[in-house]
Each structure stands twice: as C-alpha cells, then as structure tokens.
Coordinates of C-alpha atoms in Angstrom, one line a residue:
M1 CA 21.8 23.1 18.0
A2 CA 19.1 21.9 16.5
N3 CA 20.6 22.1 13.2
L4 CA 23.6 20.0 14.3
N5 CA 21.5 17.5 15.8
I6 CA 19.8 17.1 12.3
V7 CA 23.4 16.8 10.6
F8 CA 24.1 14.0 13.2
M9 CA 21.6 12.2 12.6
F10 CA 22.1 12.2 9.3
F11 CA 25.7 10.5 9.3
C12 CA 24.6 8.4 11.5
S13 CA 22.1 7.1 9.2
L14 CA 24.2 6.7 6.0
L15 CA 27.0 5.2 8.2
L16 CA 24.4 2.6 9.6
V17 CA 23.0 1.8 6.3
V18 CA 26.7 1.0 4.7
F19 CA 27.6 -1.3 7.9
V20 CA 23.7 -3.1 8.0
S21 CA 22.6 -3.1 4.6
G22 CA 25.7 -2.4 2.0
N23 CA 25.9 -6.0 1.4
S24 CA 22.5 -7.1 1.2
Y25 CA 20.5 -4.3 -1.4
P26 CA 23.4 -1.4 -2.2
F27 CA 22.2 -0.3 -5.6
F28 CA 19.3 2.7 -5.7
N29 CA 17.3 3.5 -8.5
K30 CA 14.0 5.8 -9.0
I31 CA 11.5 4.8 -11.2
Q32 CA 9.7 8.0 -12.0
L33 CA 5.6 8.8 -12.1
P34 CA 4.3 10.6 -14.6
P35 CA 4.6 14.5 -14.3
G36 CA 2.7 15.7 -11.0
V37 CA 2.0 12.3 -10.3
T38 CA 2.0 11.4 -6.7
G39 CA 2.0 8.6 -3.7
P40 CA 2.8 5.5 -4.8
E41 CA 1.3 4.1 -1.5
S42 CA 1.8 0.2 -2.9
A43 CA 3.4 -2.2 -6.0
A44 CA 2.3 -5.0 -7.4
F45 CA 3.5 -7.3 -10.0
D46 CA 1.2 -9.8 -12.6
A47 CA 1.5 -13.7 -13.2
A48 CA 3.7 -12.3 -16.2
G49 CA 6.6 -10.5 -14.0
G50 CA 4.8 -7.7 -15.4
G51 CA 4.6 -3.9 -13.5
P52 CA 5.1 -3.0 -11.0
Y53 CA 1.3 -1.4 -10.6
V54 CA 1.4 1.3 -8.3
S55 CA -1.6 3.4 -6.5
V56 CA -1.1 7.0 -6.8
T57 CA -3.0 10.1 -4.9
D58 CA -5.2 11.0 -7.9
G59 CA -7.4 7.9 -7.8
R60 CA -5.5 5.7 -10.2
V61 CA -3.4 2.3 -10.7
L62 CA -1.2 3.0 -13.1
K63 CA 1.2 0.1 -15.0
W64 CA 4.8 0.5 -15.8
D65 CA 5.7 -0.3 -19.6
S66 CA 9.1 -1.8 -19.8
K67 CA 9.0 -0.9 -23.6
L68 CA 7.9 2.5 -23.7
N69 CA 10.4 3.2 -20.2
V70 CA 7.2 4.8 -18.9
F71 CA 4.0 5.2 -16.2
V72 CA 0.6 4.7 -18.1
E73 CA -2.8 4.3 -16.8
F74 CA -4.2 1.1 -16.3
A75 CA -7.2 1.6 -13.6
Y76 CA -8.7 3.3 -12.1
T77 CA -11.8 3.7 -9.0
A78 CA -14.2 6.5 -9.1
P79 CA -17.2 5.8 -11.4
N80 CA -17.2 9.8 -11.7
R81 CA -14.2 9.9 -13.7
E82 CA -16.1 7.3 -16.4
G83 CA -19.6 9.5 -15.9
I84 CA -18.7 12.5 -16.3
L85 CA -15.9 11.8 -19.2
G86 CA -18.7 10.2 -21.0
Q87 CA -21.0 12.9 -21.0
T88 CA -18.8 15.4 -22.1
R89 CA -18.4 13.8 -25.8
N90 CA -21.9 15.1 -26.8
H91 CA -20.8 18.6 -25.6
K92 CA -20.1 21.2 -28.3
Y93 CA -16.5 21.3 -27.1
G94 CA -16.9 17.6 -26.2
W95 CA -12.9 16.0 -26.3
A96 CA -11.4 19.5 -25.4
L97 CA -13.2 19.5 -21.8
E98 CA -12.4 16.3 -21.4
I99 CA -9.4 16.7 -21.8
F100 CA -10.0 19.4 -19.0
L101 CA -11.4 16.5 -16.3
R102 CA -8.4 14.6 -17.0
Q103 CA -5.9 16.9 -16.4
Y104 CA -8.1 17.9 -13.4
N105 CA -8.5 14.2 -11.6
N106 CA -4.8 12.9 -13.2
G107 CA -2.2 14.4 -10.9
T108 CA -4.4 15.7 -7.6
T109 CA -3.0 15.8 -4.8
D110 CA -5.7 17.9 -3.2
P111 CA -6.9 15.3 -0.4
N112 CA -10.5 17.2 -0.5
M113 CA -10.5 15.8 -4.2
G114 CA -9.8 12.3 -2.8
P115 CA -14.3 11.2 -2.5
I116 CA -14.5 12.5 -6.4
C117 CA -11.2 11.1 -7.7
G118 CA -10.7 8.1 -5.2
R119 CA -7.4 7.6 -3.3
T120 CA -5.8 3.9 -4.6
L121 CA -4.0 2.5 -1.4
G122 CA -4.0 -1.6 -1.7
L123 CA -3.2 -3.3 -4.4
S124 CA -2.9 -7.1 -5.2
F125 CA -3.6 -10.0 -8.3
Y126 CA -4.7 -13.2 -8.0
Y127 CA -3.2 -15.1 -10.6
A128 CA -5.1 -18.0 -11.7
T129 CA -7.9 -14.7 -12.8
E130 CA -5.4 -12.2 -13.6
S131 CA -7.8 -9.9 -11.7
L132 CA -6.3 -7.0 -9.7
Y133 CA -8.1 -6.6 -6.2
I134 CA -7.8 -2.7 -4.9
V135 CA -8.9 -1.0 -2.3
D136 CA -9.5 3.1 -2.1
A137 CA -9.8 4.7 0.8
Y138 CA -13.1 6.0 -0.5
F139 CA -14.0 4.3 -2.7
G140 CA -14.3 0.5 -0.4
F141 CA -12.6 -2.9 -1.9
L142 CA -12.9 -3.3 -5.5
V143 CA -11.4 -5.7 -8.8
V144 CA -10.3 -5.0 -12.3
G145 CA -9.9 -7.8 -15.1
P146 CA -6.7 -8.3 -16.8
Q147 CA -7.4 -4.7 -19.2
G148 CA -7.9 -2.6 -16.8
G149 CA -10.4 0.0 -16.0
L150 CA -12.9 0.9 -13.9
A151 CA -12.6 -1.5 -11.0
L152 CA -16.0 -3.4 -10.1
Q153 CA -16.7 -2.2 -7.0
L154 CA -16.9 -5.5 -4.5
A155 CA -17.9 -4.1 -0.8
T156 CA -18.3 -0.7 0.8
S157 CA -19.3 -1.9 4.2
A158 CA -19.5 -5.2 6.6
E159 CA -22.0 -6.3 8.8
G160 CA -24.2 -3.3 8.1
V161 CA -21.1 -0.9 9.4
P162 CA -19.5 0.9 6.1
F163 CA -16.0 0.9 5.2
K164 CA -14.6 4.2 6.7
F165 CA -10.7 3.9 5.6
T166 CA -9.9 1.1 4.0
D167 CA -6.2 0.8 3.4
G168 CA -4.5 -2.8 2.2
V169 CA -4.7 -6.1 0.6
D170 CA -4.1 -9.5 0.3
V171 CA -5.2 -12.8 -1.8
D172 CA -4.3 -16.4 -1.0
Q173 CA -3.9 -18.0 -4.3
Q174 CA -4.8 -21.0 -3.2
S175 CA -8.1 -20.3 -2.6
G176 CA -8.8 -17.3 -4.1
H177 CA -10.2 -15.7 -1.0
V178 CA -9.8 -12.0 -0.5
F179 CA -7.9 -10.8 2.6
F180 CA -8.2 -6.9 3.3
T181 CA -8.0 -4.2 6.0
H182 CA -9.9 -1.2 6.7
A183 CA -8.3 1.5 9.3
S184 CA -11.4 2.5 11.2
E185 CA -15.1 3.2 11.6
T186 CA -15.2 6.6 12.6
F187 CA -12.6 8.5 10.4
D188 CA -11.2 8.2 6.6
L189 CA -8.4 9.4 5.0
W190 CA -8.6 13.0 4.9
N191 CA -9.4 13.0 8.7
A192 CA -5.9 11.4 9.3
T193 CA -4.5 13.9 7.6
Q194 CA -5.9 17.3 9.7
P195 CA -4.2 18.9 12.8
G196 CA -4.9 17.4 16.1
F197 CA -5.9 13.9 14.8
Q198 CA -7.0 11.3 17.5
P199 CA -6.6 7.7 16.3
D200 CA -8.7 5.3 17.7
S201 CA -8.5 1.6 18.0
T202 CA -11.9 0.1 15.8
G203 CA -10.4 -0.6 12.9
R204 CA -11.0 -4.6 11.3
L205 CA -9.5 -7.0 9.1
L206 CA -12.1 -8.7 7.1
K207 CA -11.9 -11.8 4.2
Y208 CA -14.3 -11.8 0.6
D209 CA -14.9 -15.0 -0.5
P210 CA -15.4 -14.3 -4.7
V211 CA -17.6 -17.7 -4.7
T212 CA -20.0 -16.9 -2.2
K213 CA -19.8 -12.9 -2.8
Q214 CA -19.5 -12.8 0.6
V215 CA -17.4 -10.5 3.0
I216 CA -16.9 -11.6 6.5
V217 CA -14.7 -9.5 9.9
L218 CA -12.0 -11.9 11.1
L219 CA -10.6 -9.5 13.5
R220 CA -12.1 -6.3 15.9
G221 CA -10.0 -3.6 17.3
L222 CA -7.2 -3.1 15.2
A223 CA -5.7 0.2 16.0
G224 CA -4.5 1.9 12.1
A225 CA -4.9 -2.1 10.7
G226 CA -2.9 -2.0 7.8
G227 CA -1.1 -4.9 6.1
P228 CA -2.5 -7.8 5.6
A229 CA -0.3 -10.7 4.6
V230 CA -1.8 -14.2 4.0
S231 CA 0.8 -17.2 4.4
F232 CA 2.4 -19.1 2.1
D233 CA 0.4 -21.9 3.5
S234 CA -2.7 -20.7 3.9
S235 CA -2.9 -21.2 7.4
F236 CA -2.7 -17.6 8.7
V237 CA -3.2 -14.3 7.7
L238 CA -0.6 -11.2 9.3
V239 CA -1.8 -7.7 9.9
S240 CA -0.4 -4.5 10.6
E241 CA -1.5 -2.4 13.4
Y242 CA 0.1 1.2 13.0
V243 CA -0.9 2.9 16.0
G244 CA -0.4 -0.1 18.0
K245 CA 2.7 -1.3 16.8
R246 CA 2.6 -4.1 16.2
I247 CA 1.7 -7.0 13.8
Q248 CA -1.0 -9.4 14.8
K249 CA -1.4 -13.4 13.8
F250 CA -4.7 -14.2 12.9
W251 CA -5.2 -18.3 13.0
L252 CA -7.1 -19.9 9.8
T253 CA -7.1 -23.4 10.3
G254 CA -5.7 -26.0 12.9
V255 CA -6.7 -26.1 16.4
K256 CA -6.1 -21.8 16.6
A257 CA -8.7 -21.7 13.9
N258 CA -10.0 -18.1 14.4
T259 CA -8.0 -16.7 17.1
A260 CA -5.2 -14.1 17.2
E261 CA -2.1 -13.4 19.0
I262 CA 0.6 -11.2 18.7
L263 CA 3.4 -11.9 16.9
I264 CA 5.6 -9.3 17.3
N265 CA 5.9 -5.6 19.0
L266 CA 7.6 -3.1 17.3
P267 CA 9.5 -0.2 17.9
G268 CA 7.8 1.8 15.1
N269 CA 4.9 2.5 12.7
P270 CA 4.0 -0.8 10.7
N271 CA 2.2 -0.1 7.6
K272 CA 1.8 -3.0 4.8
I273 CA 3.0 -6.7 5.0
K274 CA 3.8 -8.0 2.0
R275 CA 4.8 -11.8 1.6
S276 CA 8.9 -12.4 0.9
E277 CA 10.1 -14.7 -2.0
T278 CA 11.4 -16.9 0.3
E279 CA 8.4 -18.8 1.8
G280 CA 8.0 -18.8 5.9
E281 CA 9.2 -15.0 5.3
Y282 CA 7.4 -11.5 5.3
W283 CA 8.4 -8.1 4.3
V284 CA 7.1 -5.2 6.9
A285 CA 7.4 -1.2 6.1
L286 CA 7.7 0.2 9.3
N287 CA 8.4 3.6 10.1
V288 CA 10.3 5.0 13.6
I289 CA 9.5 7.9 14.1
S290 CA 11.5 10.4 17.0
Q291 CA 9.6 13.9 18.3
Q292 CA 13.6 14.6 19.9
P293 CA 15.1 17.2 19.5
I294 CA 12.4 17.0 15.9
L295 CA 9.9 15.3 14.1
F296 CA 12.0 13.0 12.4
T297 CA 11.1 9.6 10.0
A298 CA 13.9 6.6 10.0
P299 CA 11.9 4.8 7.1
Q300 CA 12.6 0.8 6.9
G301 CA 12.2 -2.0 5.6
L302 CA 12.0 -5.6 8.3
R303 CA 12.6 -8.9 7.1
I304 CA 10.7 -11.6 9.6
N305 CA 9.0 -14.7 9.6
G306 CA 6.1 -16.5 10.2
L307 CA 7.2 -17.1 14.0
G308 CA 7.8 -13.4 14.8
M309 CA 11.7 -13.5 14.7
L310 CA 13.2 -10.6 12.9
L311 CA 15.7 -11.5 10.4
E312 CA 16.7 -8.5 8.6
T313 CA 16.8 -4.5 9.1
L314 CA 16.8 -2.2 6.6
P315 CA 16.8 1.5 6.6
L316 CA 15.7 2.9 3.9
V317 CA 17.6 5.9 4.4
T318 CA 18.5 6.7 0.5
G319 CA 15.6 8.2 -1.2
Y320 CA 13.5 8.2 1.9
F321 CA 15.5 10.7 4.3
N322 CA 12.9 11.7 6.6
A323 CA 9.8 10.6 5.0
S324 CA 7.4 7.0 5.5
I325 CA 7.2 4.6 3.7
A326 CA 4.4 2.0 2.8
V327 CA 5.2 -1.1 0.9
V328 CA 8.0 -3.2 0.5
Q329 CA 7.2 -5.0 -2.3
E330 CA 10.2 -7.9 -3.4
Q331 CA 10.2 -9.2 -7.1
N332 CA 13.5 -10.7 -8.7
S333 CA 15.8 -10.0 -5.9
A334 CA 14.6 -6.3 -5.8
L335 CA 12.7 -4.7 -3.1
Y336 CA 10.2 -1.8 -4.3
I337 CA 9.5 1.1 -2.3
G338 CA 6.1 2.4 -1.9
S339 CA 6.0 6.1 -0.2
R340 CA 3.0 8.8 0.2
D341 CA 6.0 10.8 0.3
T342 CA 7.5 10.8 -3.0
D343 CA 6.8 11.0 -7.0
F344 CA 9.0 8.2 -7.9
L345 CA 8.6 4.1 -7.0
G346 CA 12.5 3.0 -5.0
V347 CA 14.3 0.0 -5.9
F348 CA 17.1 -1.2 -4.0
K349 CA 19.2 -4.7 -5.6
K350 CA 21.7 -6.3 -4.7
G351 CA 23.6 -6.1 -8.0
P352 CA 23.6 -3.1 -10.3

C-alpha cells in the first residue's frame, strides 16, 4: 500500500508541475559538479554576470567556467588547507603529499570533516568592490576578493556569543552593509544531522558594517534562521525561520525601524530568500515535508513580494523529487536551484 501511495504522489506531483509551471519555467537542465563533489547550497553571480558560483560540501566555493564548461575552484574558507599544503612543499614528497591532501579535502562528504575542511553555505557579492561574502557553518563570516583564494575571516562571534552555525548572507548594494544569519547558539551543522536532533529558537539576524568592521545583532529568538534578503530600497530585510515555518520582516528605516513583524506563515520549511529580478519581489526556497504515509519532501520555489503576498508557487519535482532545496536564485530570467542533496546545480528556464 505504501508503494502505491508513493507512485500516486509522484504522478500527482508531475501533473502539478505541468499545471502550475508549464508556462513559466518548463525547461530544466543540470550543471554538473566535479566528480565526487556535492551539495551546492547557494548560488551567486558577480557584477559582470559571471558564474554561477556555488558553495559545496567540501568547504570550497566553485565557479562555473563558461569557456571550459566546468566548475573550477575559486575560494575556500579553511586555513588548514593553505597551512598544511604550504608545509608539504618542503617535504621530501611535497607535491605528491599536497595532491593527496587536496584530494582528501576536495569532494569530502564526511560531516566529521566540517571543522577541518569547512562547509560553505551562503554567498553574496558586493558589486562595488567585487568582494564575495561567504558564511561557513564552521568558520563563520568571511570575505574574499575577485581573485579568490583563502577567504578572510571577518567574525566568529557577535556580542560575545560564538557562531555555531552561520547559514545565510546578503549584501545591501547601496550601503555595502552585509546581513547574515546563524541558525543557533547551541547546535552546529553536524548536530543537526544526527538522529533525535531537537532544534531550538536561538538563531539571530546580524549586520556587518565594512567601514567600522562591527557586527551587531538585529534580531534574536529565530527558530532556524535562514535567508536573509535586504529590500531593493534598503528599508527592510527579510529573514526566514526554517523551523518556525515563517518569514519575518525587520525594518531598517522609517517609523518601524528596529522592529520586526511576521510577513508570512508558510506550509513548509523555508531556507534561503533571494531578490527576484523584478523589483520588490523575492524567491523563497521552500520544503514541504510530509510524514504520512512515509517521509516525503516536496520542494517548491515561492515568489512573494515585500507585503507578504504569494505571487507564484513553482513545484520543483523535476530533478528534485523527494529532495530538499536550499536556494532559488534568479539570473537572466532563469532560476538556479541549489540543494544539499545533489551533485549538480539545477536550472529552470522559460525557453530553450
């Protein structure tokens, strides 16, 4: 009976895709990651439209090389890579040892290696300086220049509280201020993958000022903080609560400045939020999880506006059947879908 239910849900999902998204983003293809590399959690494009850049499980940021049609290494967050590899060059078998260590880090999916190799999660460019801001689940809040390489660690704590699980990031292109989140003050990414895990509501929304180099806390008590996305006019920032199944709106300016309100409650778990190419609109990566008759995940892309109105629901069964998604990034009228569960970056287009 359970198998019949799975088949029924599968065909219903396919019909829903045709009905809802058949005239919007009907064309799908994959951008394959290098062999053994998985988990493109986030996707970003630089000021010139180069990319996509993706954050992957082994702690690196990869960039799509359109000439070679392959992802190449752009940046990494773990200083251990550089330190260990630099030392090997004076070793008798230096270069052979370096290759071994690179292979040991690159492509690893072992969650126990996170504190050593890093796990990049969120990406956002500041176009004026061509800087790429990165949040790493284990190495905190970082930035790297247009040449890539080892990212500079900017912060590992705020107001005396260490970051346990930094998750999302977005840059205000007008002010240069950077907004980022960490999911919890008590658990890290490794804890969240363990059986019997119990989430909490200690996530925070933070702001970094690149002039003063200060990190301040804007919002506390978030249940699985994800997102964030600053508005086009810099008046507010949206932050998702994965566990809380909602999106909050934190006002930066105006009579409501420094206050928050619930923008929209959702039927599933929202991860990252990204600005749409249409001003005033946003894409939310949503995972609707059902426990009956079996555990099943239905990923969706939601397009909303700053008033909390739901403008479009895009089922993402194609390529992501029973898989969780982390980001829906719009670029040149195409949607780039990131997921921790895949070895590719999915692309949905309106035309071939």
